[in-house]
XYZ file of C-alpha atoms in Angstrom:
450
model
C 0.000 0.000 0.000
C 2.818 2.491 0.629
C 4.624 1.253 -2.271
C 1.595 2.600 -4.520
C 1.010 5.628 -2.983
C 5.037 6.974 -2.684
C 5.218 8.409 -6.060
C 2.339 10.814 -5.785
C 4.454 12.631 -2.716
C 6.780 14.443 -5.769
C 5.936 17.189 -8.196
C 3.819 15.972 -10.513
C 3.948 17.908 -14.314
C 1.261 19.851 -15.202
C -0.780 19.539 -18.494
C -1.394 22.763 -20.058
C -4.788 22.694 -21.838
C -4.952 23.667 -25.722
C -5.549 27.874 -26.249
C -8.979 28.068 -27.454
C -8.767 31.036 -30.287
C -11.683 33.895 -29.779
C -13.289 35.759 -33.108
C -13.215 39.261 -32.570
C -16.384 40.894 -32.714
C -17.364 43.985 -34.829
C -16.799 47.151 -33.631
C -19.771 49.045 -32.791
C -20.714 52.429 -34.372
C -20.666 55.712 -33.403
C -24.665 55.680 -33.626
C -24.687 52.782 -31.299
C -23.197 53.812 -28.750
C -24.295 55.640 -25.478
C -23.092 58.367 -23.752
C -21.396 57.605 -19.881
C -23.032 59.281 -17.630
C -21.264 59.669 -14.049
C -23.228 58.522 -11.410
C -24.480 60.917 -9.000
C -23.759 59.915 -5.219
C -26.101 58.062 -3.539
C -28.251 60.296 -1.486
C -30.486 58.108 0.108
C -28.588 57.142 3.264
C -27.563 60.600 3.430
C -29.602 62.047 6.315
C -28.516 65.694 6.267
C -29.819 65.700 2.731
C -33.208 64.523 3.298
C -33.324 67.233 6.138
C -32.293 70.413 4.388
C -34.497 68.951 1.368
C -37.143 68.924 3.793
C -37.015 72.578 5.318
C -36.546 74.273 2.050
C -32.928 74.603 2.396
C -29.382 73.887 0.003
C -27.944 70.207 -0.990
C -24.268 68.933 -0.505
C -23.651 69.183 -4.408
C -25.619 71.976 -6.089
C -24.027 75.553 -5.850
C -26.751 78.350 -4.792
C -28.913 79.556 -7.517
C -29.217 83.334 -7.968
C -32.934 83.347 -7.320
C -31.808 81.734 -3.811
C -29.614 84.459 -2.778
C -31.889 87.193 -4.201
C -34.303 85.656 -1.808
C -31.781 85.679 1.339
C -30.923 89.348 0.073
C -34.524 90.478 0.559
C -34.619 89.068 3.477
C -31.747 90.707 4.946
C -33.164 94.080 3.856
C -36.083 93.696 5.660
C -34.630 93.628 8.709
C -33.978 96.763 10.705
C -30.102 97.793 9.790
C -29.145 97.901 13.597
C -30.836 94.174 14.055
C -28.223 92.919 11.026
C -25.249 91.004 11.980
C -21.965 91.154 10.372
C -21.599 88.478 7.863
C -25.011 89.879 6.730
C -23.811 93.627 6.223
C -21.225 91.509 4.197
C -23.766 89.516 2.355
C -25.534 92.888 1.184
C -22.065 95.021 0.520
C -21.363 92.289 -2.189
C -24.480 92.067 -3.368
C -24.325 95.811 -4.336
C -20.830 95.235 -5.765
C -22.702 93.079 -8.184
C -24.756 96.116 -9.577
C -23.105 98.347 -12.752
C -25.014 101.065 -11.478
C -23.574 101.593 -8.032
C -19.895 100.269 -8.676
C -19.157 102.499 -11.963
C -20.527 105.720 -10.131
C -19.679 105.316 -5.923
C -16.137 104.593 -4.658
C -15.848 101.219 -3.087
C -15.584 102.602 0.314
C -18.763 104.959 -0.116
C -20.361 101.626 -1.427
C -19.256 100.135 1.948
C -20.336 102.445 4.255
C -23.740 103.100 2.387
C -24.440 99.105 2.371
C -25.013 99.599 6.184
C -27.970 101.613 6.186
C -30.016 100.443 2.659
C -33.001 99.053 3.050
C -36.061 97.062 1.021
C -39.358 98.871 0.584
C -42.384 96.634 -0.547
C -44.848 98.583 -2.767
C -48.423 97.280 -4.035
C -49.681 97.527 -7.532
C -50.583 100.770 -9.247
C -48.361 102.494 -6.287
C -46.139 106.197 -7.147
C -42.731 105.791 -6.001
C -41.182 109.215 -5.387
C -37.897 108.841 -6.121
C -36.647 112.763 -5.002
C -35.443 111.566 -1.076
C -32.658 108.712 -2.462
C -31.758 106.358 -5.444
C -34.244 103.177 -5.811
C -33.189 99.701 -7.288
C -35.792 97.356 -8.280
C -35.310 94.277 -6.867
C -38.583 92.618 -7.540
C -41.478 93.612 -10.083
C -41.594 96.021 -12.473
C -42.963 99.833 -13.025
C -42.850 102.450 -15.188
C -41.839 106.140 -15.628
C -44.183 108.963 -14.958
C -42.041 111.236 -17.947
C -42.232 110.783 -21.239
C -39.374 109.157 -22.508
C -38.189 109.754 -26.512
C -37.197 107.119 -28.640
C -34.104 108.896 -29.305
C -31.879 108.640 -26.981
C -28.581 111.058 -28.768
C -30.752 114.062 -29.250
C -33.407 113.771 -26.395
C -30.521 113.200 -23.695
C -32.120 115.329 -21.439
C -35.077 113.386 -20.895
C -32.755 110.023 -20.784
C -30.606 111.190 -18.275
C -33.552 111.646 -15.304
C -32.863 108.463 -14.510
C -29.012 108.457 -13.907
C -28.897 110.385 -10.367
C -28.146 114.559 -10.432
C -25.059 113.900 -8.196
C -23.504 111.234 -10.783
C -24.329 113.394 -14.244
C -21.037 115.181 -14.567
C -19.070 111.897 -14.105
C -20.954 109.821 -16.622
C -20.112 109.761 -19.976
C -22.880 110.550 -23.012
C -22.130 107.019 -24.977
C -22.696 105.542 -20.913
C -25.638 107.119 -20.615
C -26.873 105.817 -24.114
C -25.534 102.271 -23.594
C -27.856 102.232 -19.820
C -30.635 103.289 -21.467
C -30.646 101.610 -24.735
C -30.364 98.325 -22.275
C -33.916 99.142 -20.532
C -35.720 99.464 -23.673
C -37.090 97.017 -26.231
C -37.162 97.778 -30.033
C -41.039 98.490 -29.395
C -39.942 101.353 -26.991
C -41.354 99.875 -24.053
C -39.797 102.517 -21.326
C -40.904 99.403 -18.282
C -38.227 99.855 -15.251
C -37.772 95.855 -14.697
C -35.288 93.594 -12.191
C -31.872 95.757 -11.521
C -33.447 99.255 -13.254
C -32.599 101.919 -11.316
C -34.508 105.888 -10.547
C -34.230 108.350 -8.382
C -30.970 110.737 -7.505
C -28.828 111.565 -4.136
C -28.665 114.728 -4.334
C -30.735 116.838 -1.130
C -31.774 119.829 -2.782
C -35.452 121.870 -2.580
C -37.022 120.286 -6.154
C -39.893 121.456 -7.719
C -42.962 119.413 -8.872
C -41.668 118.908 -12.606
C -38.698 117.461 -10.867
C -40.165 115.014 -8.388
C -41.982 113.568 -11.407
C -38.552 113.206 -13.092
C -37.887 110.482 -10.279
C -41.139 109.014 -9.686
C -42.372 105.776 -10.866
C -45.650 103.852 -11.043
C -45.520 99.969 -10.089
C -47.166 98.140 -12.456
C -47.079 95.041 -10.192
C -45.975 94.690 -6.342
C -42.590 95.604 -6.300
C -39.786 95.211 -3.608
C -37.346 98.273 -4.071
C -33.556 98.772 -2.752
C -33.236 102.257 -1.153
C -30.391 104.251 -0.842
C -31.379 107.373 1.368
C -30.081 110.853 -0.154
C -29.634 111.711 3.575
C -26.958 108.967 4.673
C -25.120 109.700 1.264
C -24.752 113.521 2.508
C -24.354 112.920 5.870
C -21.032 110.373 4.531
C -20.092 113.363 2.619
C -20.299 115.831 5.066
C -17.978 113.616 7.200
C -15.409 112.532 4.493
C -14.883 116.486 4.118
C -14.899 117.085 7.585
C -11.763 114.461 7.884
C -9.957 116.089 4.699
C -10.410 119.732 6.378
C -8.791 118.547 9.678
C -5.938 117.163 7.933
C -5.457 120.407 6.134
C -5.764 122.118 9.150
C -3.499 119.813 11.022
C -0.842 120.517 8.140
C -0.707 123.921 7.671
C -0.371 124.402 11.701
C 2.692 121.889 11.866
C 4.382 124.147 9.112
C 6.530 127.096 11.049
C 5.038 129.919 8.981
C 1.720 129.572 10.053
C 2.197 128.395 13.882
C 0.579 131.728 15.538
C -2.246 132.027 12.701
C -5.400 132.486 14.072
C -8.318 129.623 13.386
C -10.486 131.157 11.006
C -7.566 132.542 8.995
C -6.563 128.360 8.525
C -10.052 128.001 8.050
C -9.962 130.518 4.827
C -7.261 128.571 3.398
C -8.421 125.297 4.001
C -11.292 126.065 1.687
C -8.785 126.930 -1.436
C -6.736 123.846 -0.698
C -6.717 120.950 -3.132
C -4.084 117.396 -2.892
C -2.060 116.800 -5.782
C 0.494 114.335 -6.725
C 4.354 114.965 -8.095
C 6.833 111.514 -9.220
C 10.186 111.857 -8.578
C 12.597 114.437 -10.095
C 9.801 116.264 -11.232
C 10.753 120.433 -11.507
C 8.466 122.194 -9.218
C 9.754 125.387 -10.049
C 12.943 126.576 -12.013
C 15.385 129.338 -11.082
C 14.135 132.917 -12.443
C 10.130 131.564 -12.493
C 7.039 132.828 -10.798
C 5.306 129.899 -9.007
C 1.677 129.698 -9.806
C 0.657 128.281 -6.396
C 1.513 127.848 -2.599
C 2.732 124.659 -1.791
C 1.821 122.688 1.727
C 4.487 119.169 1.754
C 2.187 116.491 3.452
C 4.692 113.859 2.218
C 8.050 113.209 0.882
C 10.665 115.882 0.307
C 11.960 118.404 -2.034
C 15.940 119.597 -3.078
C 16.865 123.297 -3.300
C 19.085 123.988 -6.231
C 20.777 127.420 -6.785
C 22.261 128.199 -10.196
C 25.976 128.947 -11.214
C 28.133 129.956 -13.380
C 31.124 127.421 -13.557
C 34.161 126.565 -15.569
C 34.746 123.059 -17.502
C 37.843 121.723 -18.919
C 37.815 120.688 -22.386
C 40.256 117.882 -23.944
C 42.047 121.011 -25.826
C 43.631 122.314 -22.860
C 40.645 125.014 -22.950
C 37.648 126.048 -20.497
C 33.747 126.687 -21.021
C 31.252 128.758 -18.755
C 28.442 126.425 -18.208
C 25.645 126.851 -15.940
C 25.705 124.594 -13.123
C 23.235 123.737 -10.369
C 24.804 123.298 -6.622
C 22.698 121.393 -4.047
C 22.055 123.967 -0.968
C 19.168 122.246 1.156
C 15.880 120.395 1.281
C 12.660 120.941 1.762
C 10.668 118.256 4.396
C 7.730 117.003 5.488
C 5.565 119.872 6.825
C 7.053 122.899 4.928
C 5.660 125.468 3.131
C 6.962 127.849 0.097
C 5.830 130.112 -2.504
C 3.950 132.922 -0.403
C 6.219 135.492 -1.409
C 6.632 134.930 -5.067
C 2.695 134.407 -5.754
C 1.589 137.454 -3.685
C 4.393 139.749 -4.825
C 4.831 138.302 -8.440
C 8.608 137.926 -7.121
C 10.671 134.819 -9.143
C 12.107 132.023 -7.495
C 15.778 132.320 -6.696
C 16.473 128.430 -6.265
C 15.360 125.450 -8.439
C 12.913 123.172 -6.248
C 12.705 119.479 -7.889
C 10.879 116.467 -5.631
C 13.316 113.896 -4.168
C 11.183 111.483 -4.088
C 7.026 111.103 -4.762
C 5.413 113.753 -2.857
C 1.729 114.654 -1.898
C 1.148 118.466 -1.548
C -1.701 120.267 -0.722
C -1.385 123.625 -2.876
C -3.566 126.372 -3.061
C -3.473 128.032 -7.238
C -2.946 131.806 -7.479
C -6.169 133.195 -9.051
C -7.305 131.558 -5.271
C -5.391 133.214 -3.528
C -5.734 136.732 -4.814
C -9.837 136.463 -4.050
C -8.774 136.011 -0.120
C -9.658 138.922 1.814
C -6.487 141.814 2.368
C -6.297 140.726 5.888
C -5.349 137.008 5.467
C -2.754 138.270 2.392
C -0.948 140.987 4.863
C -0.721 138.093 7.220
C 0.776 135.662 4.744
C 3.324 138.368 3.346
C 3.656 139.047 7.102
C 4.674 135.620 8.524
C 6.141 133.881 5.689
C 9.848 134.185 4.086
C 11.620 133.678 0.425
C 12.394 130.034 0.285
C 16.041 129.660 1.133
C 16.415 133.298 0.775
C 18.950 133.685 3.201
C 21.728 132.396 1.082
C 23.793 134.928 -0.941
C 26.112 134.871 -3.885
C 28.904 134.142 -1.711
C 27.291 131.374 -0.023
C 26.350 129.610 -3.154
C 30.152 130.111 -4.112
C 32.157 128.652 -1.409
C 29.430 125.650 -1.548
C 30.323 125.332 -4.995
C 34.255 125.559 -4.436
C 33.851 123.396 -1.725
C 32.176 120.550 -3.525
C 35.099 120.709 -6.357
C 37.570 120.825 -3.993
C 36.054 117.499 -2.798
C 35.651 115.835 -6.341
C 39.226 116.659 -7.596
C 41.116 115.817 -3.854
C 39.226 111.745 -4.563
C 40.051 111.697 -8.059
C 43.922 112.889 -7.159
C 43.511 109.984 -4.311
C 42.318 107.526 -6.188
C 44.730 107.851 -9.313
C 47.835 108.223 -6.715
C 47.046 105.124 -5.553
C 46.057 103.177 -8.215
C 49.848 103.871 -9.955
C 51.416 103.340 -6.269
C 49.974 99.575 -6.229
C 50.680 99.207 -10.205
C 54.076 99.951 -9.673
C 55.074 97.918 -6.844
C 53.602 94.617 -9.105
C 50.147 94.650 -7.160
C 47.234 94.401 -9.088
C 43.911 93.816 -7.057
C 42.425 90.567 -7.780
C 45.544 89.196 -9.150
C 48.134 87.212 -7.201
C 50.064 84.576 -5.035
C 47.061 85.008 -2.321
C 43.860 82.904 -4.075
C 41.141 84.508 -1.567
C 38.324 83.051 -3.867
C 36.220 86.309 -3.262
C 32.565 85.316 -5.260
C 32.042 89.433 -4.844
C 34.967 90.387 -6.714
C 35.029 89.527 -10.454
C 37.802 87.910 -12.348
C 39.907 89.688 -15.321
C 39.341 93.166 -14.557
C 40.082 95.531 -16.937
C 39.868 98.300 -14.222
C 42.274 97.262 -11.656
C 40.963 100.015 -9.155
C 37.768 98.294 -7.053
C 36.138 100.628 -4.550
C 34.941 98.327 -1.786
């Protein structure tokens, strides 16, 4: 029995079967075949999906629709602006950003600021909106214009622009006004004010009756309106020029002229004041000029410059008179100049280029000449000729002293540049290998200022 059964304890060899040959089947058309389609995820073990389906609100996998957060927009305007929380004073700020209307006329931080105090106003059918008190943005509904509006809109631009608000007229453009309105009409001239039309102005001003109709619409179905209140937009004004005029008054009582000046004789000039910009290197003012304003520095600094006439070798052994300009001093932060030369028509002595940018506030000549005599005898009184106290003399020896300079460090540095030539040293070259990365290799100028 063992016998029989010992040979089946080794490896047997294995029989491979035969390869059994497959026909390759046709390939299927185009036509025939259909489209893959990626499964969605299974939502039905998904209980947070079944319970936002449930009270109304967003699934997992679908982005909110804009009807969705027009409807959480409304709602947020309803609510009393003090009763708002923050992320939904941010929810309405960019909504507003969204609107052409608002962003191409208000400043972003206007925008901002006003997006704190809009609110929604629900109007029934057949209802007059007024739209004299603050600038109205359909958000719901439609209505229609109380004015009669003309077809066209390049020679009847007076009638087309009643819609674009008083306060924003001089900043829009005529083919921007054109391009608005062409947008809320159909070819059949149908003048309907629909979703995202806008009325009314922000201007506060006593109107008359032909006026208020100017800004009044009629609802032609219930309507919920945006509201910007004329009021908070001139109340923000009010205060953004009540911050610019205590700057200006801050400046001009920092600069030394004007340190005993009485209030309302800042006050005067603060009116005339306006900010303006210079790059650097730009010539305020040249030598022999009449400035045509007074100049305030807020920021950055100016160089004083005085003219000279000075003497330049030539390579045949002979000398030129050139004009040359010698740096005397510098104008900072808090400085004033150009009293003297606007009131008295005097010219500027020195040349006055910017260092570097600089913000001035300047007040133009043809201002300054309406100011009453008091406030000019003052100005003449306090203030002095911008480095006036220099003389000819001064400018000289600053001029001699600066050559002096520039000729003693050539003579220094040609001495010793022959001195180390002819003793065999060459900088950069030699028995010491210092492999300095800083200093390059083959120079053709041996002399290296470190």
């Amino acid at each position: 029995m063992f016998i029989k059964q010992y040979p089946k304890i080794f490896l047997q060899k294995k029989h491979r079967l035969p390869k059994i040959f497959k026909q390759e089947g046709k390939r299927k058309s185009i036509e025939d075949t259909v489209e893959y389609e990626p499964q969605q995820p299974d939502e039905s073990h998904n209980i947070t999906i079944h319970v936002k389906k449930a009270r109304g609100g967003l699934t997992l996998y679908k982005p909110p629709k804009l009807e969705e957060k027009l409807v959480e927009f409304l709602d947020i305007l309803k609510k009393l602006p003090i009763y708002r929380t923050l992320d939904e004073h941010k929810t309405v700020w960019k909504m507003l950003k969204t609107i052409p209307y608002l962003t191409c006329q208000l400043p972003e931080e206007h925008l901002k600021t006003l997006s704190k105090s809009v609110i929604s106003e629900t109007w029934v059918k057949g209802s007059t909106v007024v739209g004299n008190d603050g600038f109205y943005i359909i958000l719901k509904g439609s209505a229609r214009p109380q004015t009669k509006v003309h077809g066209n809109l390049i020679e009847e631009n007076e009638s087309t622009a009643s819609f674009i608000p008083q306060s924003f007229q001089e900043f829009v453009s005529e083919d921007f006004k054109n391009f608005i309105f062409a947008e809320m009409r159909t070819p059949s001239r149908d003048t309907t004010l629909r979703q995202w039309s806008t009325f009314g102005t922000l201007e506060v001003a006593a109107q008359t009756k032909s006026e208020t109709k100017e800004h009044s619409v009629i609802t032609e179905e219930d309507c919920e309106i945006l509201k910007i209140p004329a009021k908070d937009y001139a109340r923000l004004k009010s205060e953004k020029i009540k911050l610019e005029n205590k700057e200006k008054v801050k400046l001009i009582r920092k600069c030394p002229y004007y340190e005993e000046w009485p209030t309302l004789s800042i006050y005067e000039l603060v009116a005339l004041i306006k900010w303006k910009k210079f790059p650097p290197g730009h010539v305020i003012v040249e030598s022999g000029k009449i400035i045509s304003f007074v100049a305030y520095i807020n920021s950055g600094y100016c160089d004083i410059y005085r003219n000279i006439v000075g003497l330049t070798k030539l390579q045949s052994k002979k000398v030129k008179k050139i004009q040359k300009l010698v740096y005397m001093g510098r104008l900072k932060e808090k400085e004033s100049f150009g009293e003297i030369s606007v009131l008295l028509q005097v010219p500027f002595t020195c040349t006055i280029v910017t260092g570097k940018e600089v913000e001035m506030a300047i007040i133009e000549d043809k201002d300054l000449f309406e100011l009453d005599p008091v406030t000019k005898q003052l100005m003449l009184h306090t203030a002095k000729p911008t480095f006036g106290h220099l003389t000819d003399d001064d400018v000289k020896n600053e001029y001699l002293q600066r050559e002096q300079k520039k000729e003693w460090k050539n003579f220094k540095d040609k001495t010793m540049k022959n001195s180390l030539y002819y003793n065999g040293i060459i900088p950069g070259f030699g028995k010491w290998d210092h492999c300095w990365t800083s200093i390059p290799r083959n120079l053709k100028d041996t002399l290296v200022s470190y």
